[in-house]
Coordinates of C-alpha atoms and ligand atoms in Angstrom, one line a residue:
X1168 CA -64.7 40.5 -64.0
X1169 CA -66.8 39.0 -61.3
X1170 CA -64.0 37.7 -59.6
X1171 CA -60.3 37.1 -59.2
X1172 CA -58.0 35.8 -57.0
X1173 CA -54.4 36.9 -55.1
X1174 CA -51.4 34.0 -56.3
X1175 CA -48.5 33.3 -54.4
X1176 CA -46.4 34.6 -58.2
X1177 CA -48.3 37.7 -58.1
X1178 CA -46.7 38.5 -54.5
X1179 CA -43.0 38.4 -56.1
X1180 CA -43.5 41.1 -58.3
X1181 CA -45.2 43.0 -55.5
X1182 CA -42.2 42.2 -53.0
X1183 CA -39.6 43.5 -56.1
X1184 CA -38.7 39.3 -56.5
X1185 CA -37.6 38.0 -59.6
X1186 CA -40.8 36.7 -61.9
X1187 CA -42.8 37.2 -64.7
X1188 CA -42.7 41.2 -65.4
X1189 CA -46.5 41.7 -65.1
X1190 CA -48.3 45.2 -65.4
X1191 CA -50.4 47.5 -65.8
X1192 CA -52.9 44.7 -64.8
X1193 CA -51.8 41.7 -63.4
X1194 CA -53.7 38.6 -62.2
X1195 CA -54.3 35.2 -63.9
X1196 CA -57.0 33.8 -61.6
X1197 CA -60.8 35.6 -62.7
X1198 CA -64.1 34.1 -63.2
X1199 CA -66.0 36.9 -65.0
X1200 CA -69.2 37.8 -67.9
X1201 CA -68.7 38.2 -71.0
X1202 CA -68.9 41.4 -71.9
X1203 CA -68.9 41.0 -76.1
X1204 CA -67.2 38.8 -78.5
X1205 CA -64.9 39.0 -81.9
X1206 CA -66.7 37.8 -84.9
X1207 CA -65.1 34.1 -85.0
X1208 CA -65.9 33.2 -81.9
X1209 CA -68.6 30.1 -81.2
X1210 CA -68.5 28.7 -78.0
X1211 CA -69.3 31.7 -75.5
X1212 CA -72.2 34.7 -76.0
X1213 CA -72.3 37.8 -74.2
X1214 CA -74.1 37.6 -70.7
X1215 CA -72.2 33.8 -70.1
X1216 CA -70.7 34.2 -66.9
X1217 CA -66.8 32.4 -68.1
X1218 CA -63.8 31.0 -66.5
X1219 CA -60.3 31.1 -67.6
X1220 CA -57.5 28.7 -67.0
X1221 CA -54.1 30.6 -65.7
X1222 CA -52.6 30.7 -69.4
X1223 CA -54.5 31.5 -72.6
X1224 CA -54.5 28.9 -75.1
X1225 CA -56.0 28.5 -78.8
X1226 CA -56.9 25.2 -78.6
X1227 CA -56.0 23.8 -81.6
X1228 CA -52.3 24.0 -82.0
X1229 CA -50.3 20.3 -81.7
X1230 CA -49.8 20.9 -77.9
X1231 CA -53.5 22.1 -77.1
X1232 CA -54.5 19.3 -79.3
X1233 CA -52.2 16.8 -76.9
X1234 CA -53.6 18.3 -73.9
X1235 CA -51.1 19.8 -73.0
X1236 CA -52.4 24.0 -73.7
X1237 CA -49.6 25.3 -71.1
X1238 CA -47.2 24.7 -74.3
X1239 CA -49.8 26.4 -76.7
X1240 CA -47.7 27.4 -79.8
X1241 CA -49.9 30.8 -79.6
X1242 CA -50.7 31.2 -76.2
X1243 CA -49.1 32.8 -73.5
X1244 CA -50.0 34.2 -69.8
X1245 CA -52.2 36.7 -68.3
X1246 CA -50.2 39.9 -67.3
X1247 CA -47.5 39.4 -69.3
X1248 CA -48.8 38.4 -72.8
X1249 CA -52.2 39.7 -72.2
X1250 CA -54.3 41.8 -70.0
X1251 CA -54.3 40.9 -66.4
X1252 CA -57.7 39.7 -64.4
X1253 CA -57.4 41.7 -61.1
X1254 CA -59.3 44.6 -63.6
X1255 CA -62.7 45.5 -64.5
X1256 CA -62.6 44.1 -67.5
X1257 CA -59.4 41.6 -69.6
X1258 CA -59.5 41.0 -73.3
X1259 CA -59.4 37.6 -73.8
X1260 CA -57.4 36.0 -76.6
X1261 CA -58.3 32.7 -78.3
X1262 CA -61.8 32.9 -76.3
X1263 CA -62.7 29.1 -77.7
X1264 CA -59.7 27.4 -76.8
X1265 CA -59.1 29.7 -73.8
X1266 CA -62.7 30.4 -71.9
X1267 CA -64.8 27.9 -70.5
X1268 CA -68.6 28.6 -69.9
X1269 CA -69.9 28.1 -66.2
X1270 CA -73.5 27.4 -66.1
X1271 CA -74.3 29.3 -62.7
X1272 CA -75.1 32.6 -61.9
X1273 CA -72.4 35.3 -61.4
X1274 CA -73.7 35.9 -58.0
X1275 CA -73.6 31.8 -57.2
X1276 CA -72.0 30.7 -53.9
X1277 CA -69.9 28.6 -56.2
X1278 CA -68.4 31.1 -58.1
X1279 CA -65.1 30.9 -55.4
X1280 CA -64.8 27.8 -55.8
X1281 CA -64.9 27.9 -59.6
X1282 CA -62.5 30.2 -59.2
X1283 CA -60.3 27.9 -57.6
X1284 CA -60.3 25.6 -60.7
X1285 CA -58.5 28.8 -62.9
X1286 CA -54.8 27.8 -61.4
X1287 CA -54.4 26.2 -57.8
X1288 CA -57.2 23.6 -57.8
X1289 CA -56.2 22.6 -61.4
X1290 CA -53.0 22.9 -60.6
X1291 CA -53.4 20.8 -56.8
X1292 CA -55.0 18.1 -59.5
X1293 CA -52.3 17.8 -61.9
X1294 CA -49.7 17.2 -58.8
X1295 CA -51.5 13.8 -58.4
X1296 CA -52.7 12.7 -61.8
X1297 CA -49.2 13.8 -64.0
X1298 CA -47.7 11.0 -62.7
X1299 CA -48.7 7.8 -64.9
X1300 CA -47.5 5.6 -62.4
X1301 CA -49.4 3.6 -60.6
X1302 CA -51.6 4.5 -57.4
X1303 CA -49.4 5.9 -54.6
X1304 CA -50.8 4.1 -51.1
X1305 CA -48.8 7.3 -49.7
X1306 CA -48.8 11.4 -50.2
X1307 CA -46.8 13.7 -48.4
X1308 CA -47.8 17.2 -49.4
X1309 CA -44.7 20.0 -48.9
X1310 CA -46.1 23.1 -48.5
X1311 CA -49.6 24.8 -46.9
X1312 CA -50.0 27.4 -49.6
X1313 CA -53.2 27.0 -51.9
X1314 CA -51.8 25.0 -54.2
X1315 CA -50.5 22.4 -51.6
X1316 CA -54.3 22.5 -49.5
X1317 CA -55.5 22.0 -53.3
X1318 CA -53.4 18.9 -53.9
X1319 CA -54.1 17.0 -50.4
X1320 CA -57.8 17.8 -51.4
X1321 CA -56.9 16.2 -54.8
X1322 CA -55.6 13.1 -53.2
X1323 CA -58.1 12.5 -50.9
X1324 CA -60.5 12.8 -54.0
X1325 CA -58.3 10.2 -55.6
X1326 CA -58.4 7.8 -52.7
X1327 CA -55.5 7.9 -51.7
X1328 CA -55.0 6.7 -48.0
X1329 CA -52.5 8.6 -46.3
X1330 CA -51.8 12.0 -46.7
X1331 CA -48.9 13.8 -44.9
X1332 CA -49.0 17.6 -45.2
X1333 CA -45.7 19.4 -43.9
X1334 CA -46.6 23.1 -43.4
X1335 CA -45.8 25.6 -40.4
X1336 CA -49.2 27.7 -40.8
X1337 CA -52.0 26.1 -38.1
X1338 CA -54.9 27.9 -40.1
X1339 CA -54.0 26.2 -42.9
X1340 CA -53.3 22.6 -41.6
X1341 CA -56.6 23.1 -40.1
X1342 CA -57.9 23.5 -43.4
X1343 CA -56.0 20.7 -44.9
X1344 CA -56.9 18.2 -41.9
X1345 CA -61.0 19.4 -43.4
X1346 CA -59.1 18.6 -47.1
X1347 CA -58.1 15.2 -46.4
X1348 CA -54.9 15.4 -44.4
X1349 CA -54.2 12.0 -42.5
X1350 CA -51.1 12.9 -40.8
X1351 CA -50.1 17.0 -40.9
X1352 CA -46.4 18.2 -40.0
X1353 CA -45.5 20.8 -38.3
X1354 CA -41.6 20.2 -37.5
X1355 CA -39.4 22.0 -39.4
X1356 CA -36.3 20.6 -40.8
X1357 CA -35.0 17.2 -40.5
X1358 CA -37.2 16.8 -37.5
X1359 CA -40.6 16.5 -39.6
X1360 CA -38.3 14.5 -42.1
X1361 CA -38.2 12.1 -39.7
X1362 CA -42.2 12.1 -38.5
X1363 CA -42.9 10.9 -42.6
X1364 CA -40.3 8.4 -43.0
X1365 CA -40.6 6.8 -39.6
X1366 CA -44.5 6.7 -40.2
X1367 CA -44.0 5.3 -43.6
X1368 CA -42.0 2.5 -41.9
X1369 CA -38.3 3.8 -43.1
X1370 CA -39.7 3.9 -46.3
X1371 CA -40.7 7.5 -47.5
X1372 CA -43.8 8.7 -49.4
X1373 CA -44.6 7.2 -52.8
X1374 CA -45.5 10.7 -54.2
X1375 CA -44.2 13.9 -52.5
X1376 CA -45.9 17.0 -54.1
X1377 CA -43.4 20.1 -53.8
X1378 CA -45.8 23.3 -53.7
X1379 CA -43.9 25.9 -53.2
X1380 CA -40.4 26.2 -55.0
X1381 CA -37.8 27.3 -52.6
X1382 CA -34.3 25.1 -52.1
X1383 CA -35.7 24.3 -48.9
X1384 CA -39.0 22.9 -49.8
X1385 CA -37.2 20.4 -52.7
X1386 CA -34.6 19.3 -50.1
X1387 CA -37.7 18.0 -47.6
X1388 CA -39.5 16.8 -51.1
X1389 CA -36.1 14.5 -51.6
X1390 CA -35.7 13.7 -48.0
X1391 CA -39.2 12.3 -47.6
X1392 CA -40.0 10.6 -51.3
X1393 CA -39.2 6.8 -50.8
X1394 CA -36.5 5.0 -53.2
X1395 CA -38.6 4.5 -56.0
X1396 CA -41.3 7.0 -55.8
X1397 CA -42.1 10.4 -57.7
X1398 CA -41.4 14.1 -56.8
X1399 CA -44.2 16.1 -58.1
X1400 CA -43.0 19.5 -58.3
X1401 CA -45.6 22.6 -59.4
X1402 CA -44.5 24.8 -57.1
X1403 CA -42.9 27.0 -60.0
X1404 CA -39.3 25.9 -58.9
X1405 CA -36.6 28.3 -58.0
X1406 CA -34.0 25.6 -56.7
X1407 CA -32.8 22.2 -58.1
X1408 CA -33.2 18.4 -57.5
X1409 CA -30.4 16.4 -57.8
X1410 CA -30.2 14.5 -60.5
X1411 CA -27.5 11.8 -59.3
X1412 CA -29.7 11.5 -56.5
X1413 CA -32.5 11.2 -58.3
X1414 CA -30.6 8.1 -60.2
X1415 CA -29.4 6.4 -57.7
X1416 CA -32.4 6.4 -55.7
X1417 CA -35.2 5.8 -59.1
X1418 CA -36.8 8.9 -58.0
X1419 CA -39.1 9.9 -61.1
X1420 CA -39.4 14.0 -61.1
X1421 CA -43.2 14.1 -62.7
X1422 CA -45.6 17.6 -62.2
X1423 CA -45.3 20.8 -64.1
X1424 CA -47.0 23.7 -65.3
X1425 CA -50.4 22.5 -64.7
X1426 CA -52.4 22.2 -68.3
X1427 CA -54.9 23.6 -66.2
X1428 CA -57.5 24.0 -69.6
X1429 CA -57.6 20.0 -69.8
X1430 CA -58.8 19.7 -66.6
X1431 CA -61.3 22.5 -66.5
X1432 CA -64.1 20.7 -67.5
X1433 CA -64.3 18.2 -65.5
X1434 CA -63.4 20.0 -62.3
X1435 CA -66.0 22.8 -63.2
X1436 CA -68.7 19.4 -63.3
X1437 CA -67.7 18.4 -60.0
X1438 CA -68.0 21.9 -58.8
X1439 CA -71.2 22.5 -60.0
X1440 CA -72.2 19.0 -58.7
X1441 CA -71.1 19.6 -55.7
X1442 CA -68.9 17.4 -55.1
X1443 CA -66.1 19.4 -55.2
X1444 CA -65.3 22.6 -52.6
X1445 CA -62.0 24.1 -52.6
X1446 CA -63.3 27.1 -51.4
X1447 CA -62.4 27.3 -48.0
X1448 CA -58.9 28.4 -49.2
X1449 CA -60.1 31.7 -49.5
X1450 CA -59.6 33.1 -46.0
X1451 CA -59.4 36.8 -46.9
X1452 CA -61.7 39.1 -49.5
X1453 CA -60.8 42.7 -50.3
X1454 CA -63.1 44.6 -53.2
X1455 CA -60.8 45.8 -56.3
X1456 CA -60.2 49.1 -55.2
X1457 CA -58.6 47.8 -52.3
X1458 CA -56.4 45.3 -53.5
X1459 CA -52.9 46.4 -52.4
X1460 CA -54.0 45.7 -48.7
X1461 CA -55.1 42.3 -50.2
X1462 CA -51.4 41.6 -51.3
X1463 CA -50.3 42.9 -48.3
X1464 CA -52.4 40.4 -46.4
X1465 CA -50.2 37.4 -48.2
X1466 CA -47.4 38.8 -48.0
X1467 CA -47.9 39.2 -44.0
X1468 CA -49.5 35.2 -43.9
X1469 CA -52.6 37.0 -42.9
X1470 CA -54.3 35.7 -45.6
X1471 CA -53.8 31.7 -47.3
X1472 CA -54.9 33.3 -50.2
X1473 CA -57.3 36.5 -51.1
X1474 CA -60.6 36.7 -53.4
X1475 CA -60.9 40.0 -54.8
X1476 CA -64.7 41.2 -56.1
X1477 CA -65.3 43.8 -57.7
Ligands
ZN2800 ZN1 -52.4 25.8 -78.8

């Protein structure tokens, strides 16, 4: 492991919540070398530094083979059906389908930011582009977690011209303002409700990406999406839409669990382009040994969200 990051669904099992039973190692963000490989494996060598996408995946079952490796028939996620990448080292199943091969060095600058593209980035990116509909004019991100800073940065990639993020953290408007942000909302409640849809004319946002899960979060998603428009939602939902509502008003409910695989390699080309940074949403590092104090720094909002080296 070279490095690994802190998720917002590690924190539940560290707070007691319910959520995937993880343990001993958990963790399904890591960037790491390869240390050495099973005898059918062809597309990584020992000394490759490697990324993994949040779910391990063979790549050839009928879902990997529709894009879509988050349903992998034989695949399963890190911590729970597998080792965990907050560790030294992770065994890594189905390394062909699964890994992807970065072409830097381990000690790059980029490595963070490659890092990124293992769950939130890919995630952020799937928020905009799982919708097949056509080009929204108008975003309204809810949330300012990574995954939420990773999806205004995903729209402003996509050209999409105004981008509302609602979020009650100042540190991390800041860094979605440097993401893309057009318009950033700090009311809470029906009060920033009413800052989108009176900016969007009465109308609403034509995609509203929920990033974080809670009731409250998909009540300002359904407030704010225009009739006619599309609720992303990858926040990993713990509440509900409502489904009359969601009739009556042609509201499409698009997003997911990210297929974060398919987009891996294009995302890591952009990284190692250049032309893609979502770095800056690491705001807090703590080495391996020290991790617990790097939970703690989430759970406390101290961090946005932790790198962990080794
Ligand atoms: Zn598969």
């Amino acid at each position: 492991m070279v490095a690994a990051g802190i998720c917002g669904t590690d924190l539940r099992g560290y707070q007691g919540r319910p959520g995937p039973v993880q343990g001993p190692a958990c963790g399904h963000e890591f960037v790491g070398v390869v240390a050495s490989v099973g005898r059918d494996v062809r597309t990584v060598r020992p000394g490759q530094p490697v990324v993994a996408p949040f779910m391990f995946s063979d790549g050839d079952c009928v879902q990997c083979v529709r894009g879509m490796q988050s349903s992998c028939q034989n695949g399963g996620m890190w911590g729970v059906a597998a080792g965990g990448g907050q560790a030294d080292g992770v065994r890594v199943p189905f390394a062909d389908g699964t890994l992807l091969p970065v072409p830097l060095d381990e000690h790059d600058e980029r490595v963070p930011a490659v890092l990124t593209l293992a769950d939130v980035m890919a995630t952020g990116h799937h928020a905009i582009h799982a919708s097949a509909g056509r080009k929204p004019a108008t975003v309204a991100v809810v949330g300012d977690g990574a995954v939420g800073l990773c999806a205004v940065l995903a729209a402003q990639r996509a050209g999409i011209e105004r981008i509302f993020l609602i979020g009650h953290h100042e540190m991390r408007l800041r860094i979605g303002h440097k993401f893309g942000a057009t318009d950033l909302v700090s009311a809470q409640g029906a009060e920033g409700w009413t800052q989108v849809i009176e900016a969007t004319g009465g109308a609403g946002a034509d995609l509203v990406v929920e990033a974080v899960g809670e009731q409250g979060a998909m009540d300002t998603a359904m407030a704010v999406c225009a009739d006619g428009g599309a609720i992303s939602t990858v926040g990993g939902p713990h509440g509900v839409l409502d489904s009359m509502a969601c009739f009556l008003r042609n509201v499409t409910v698009t997003g997911g669990l990210a297929p974060a695989r398919a987009y891996l390699p294009a995302l890591l080309d952009d990284v190692v382009a250049g032309r893609l940074d979502p770095s800056p949403i690491f705001d807090h590092t703590v080495q391996l040994a020290c991790v617990d104090s790097g939970y703690q720094a989430m759970v406390d909002r101290q961090a946005t969200k932790v790198l962990i080296t080794l």
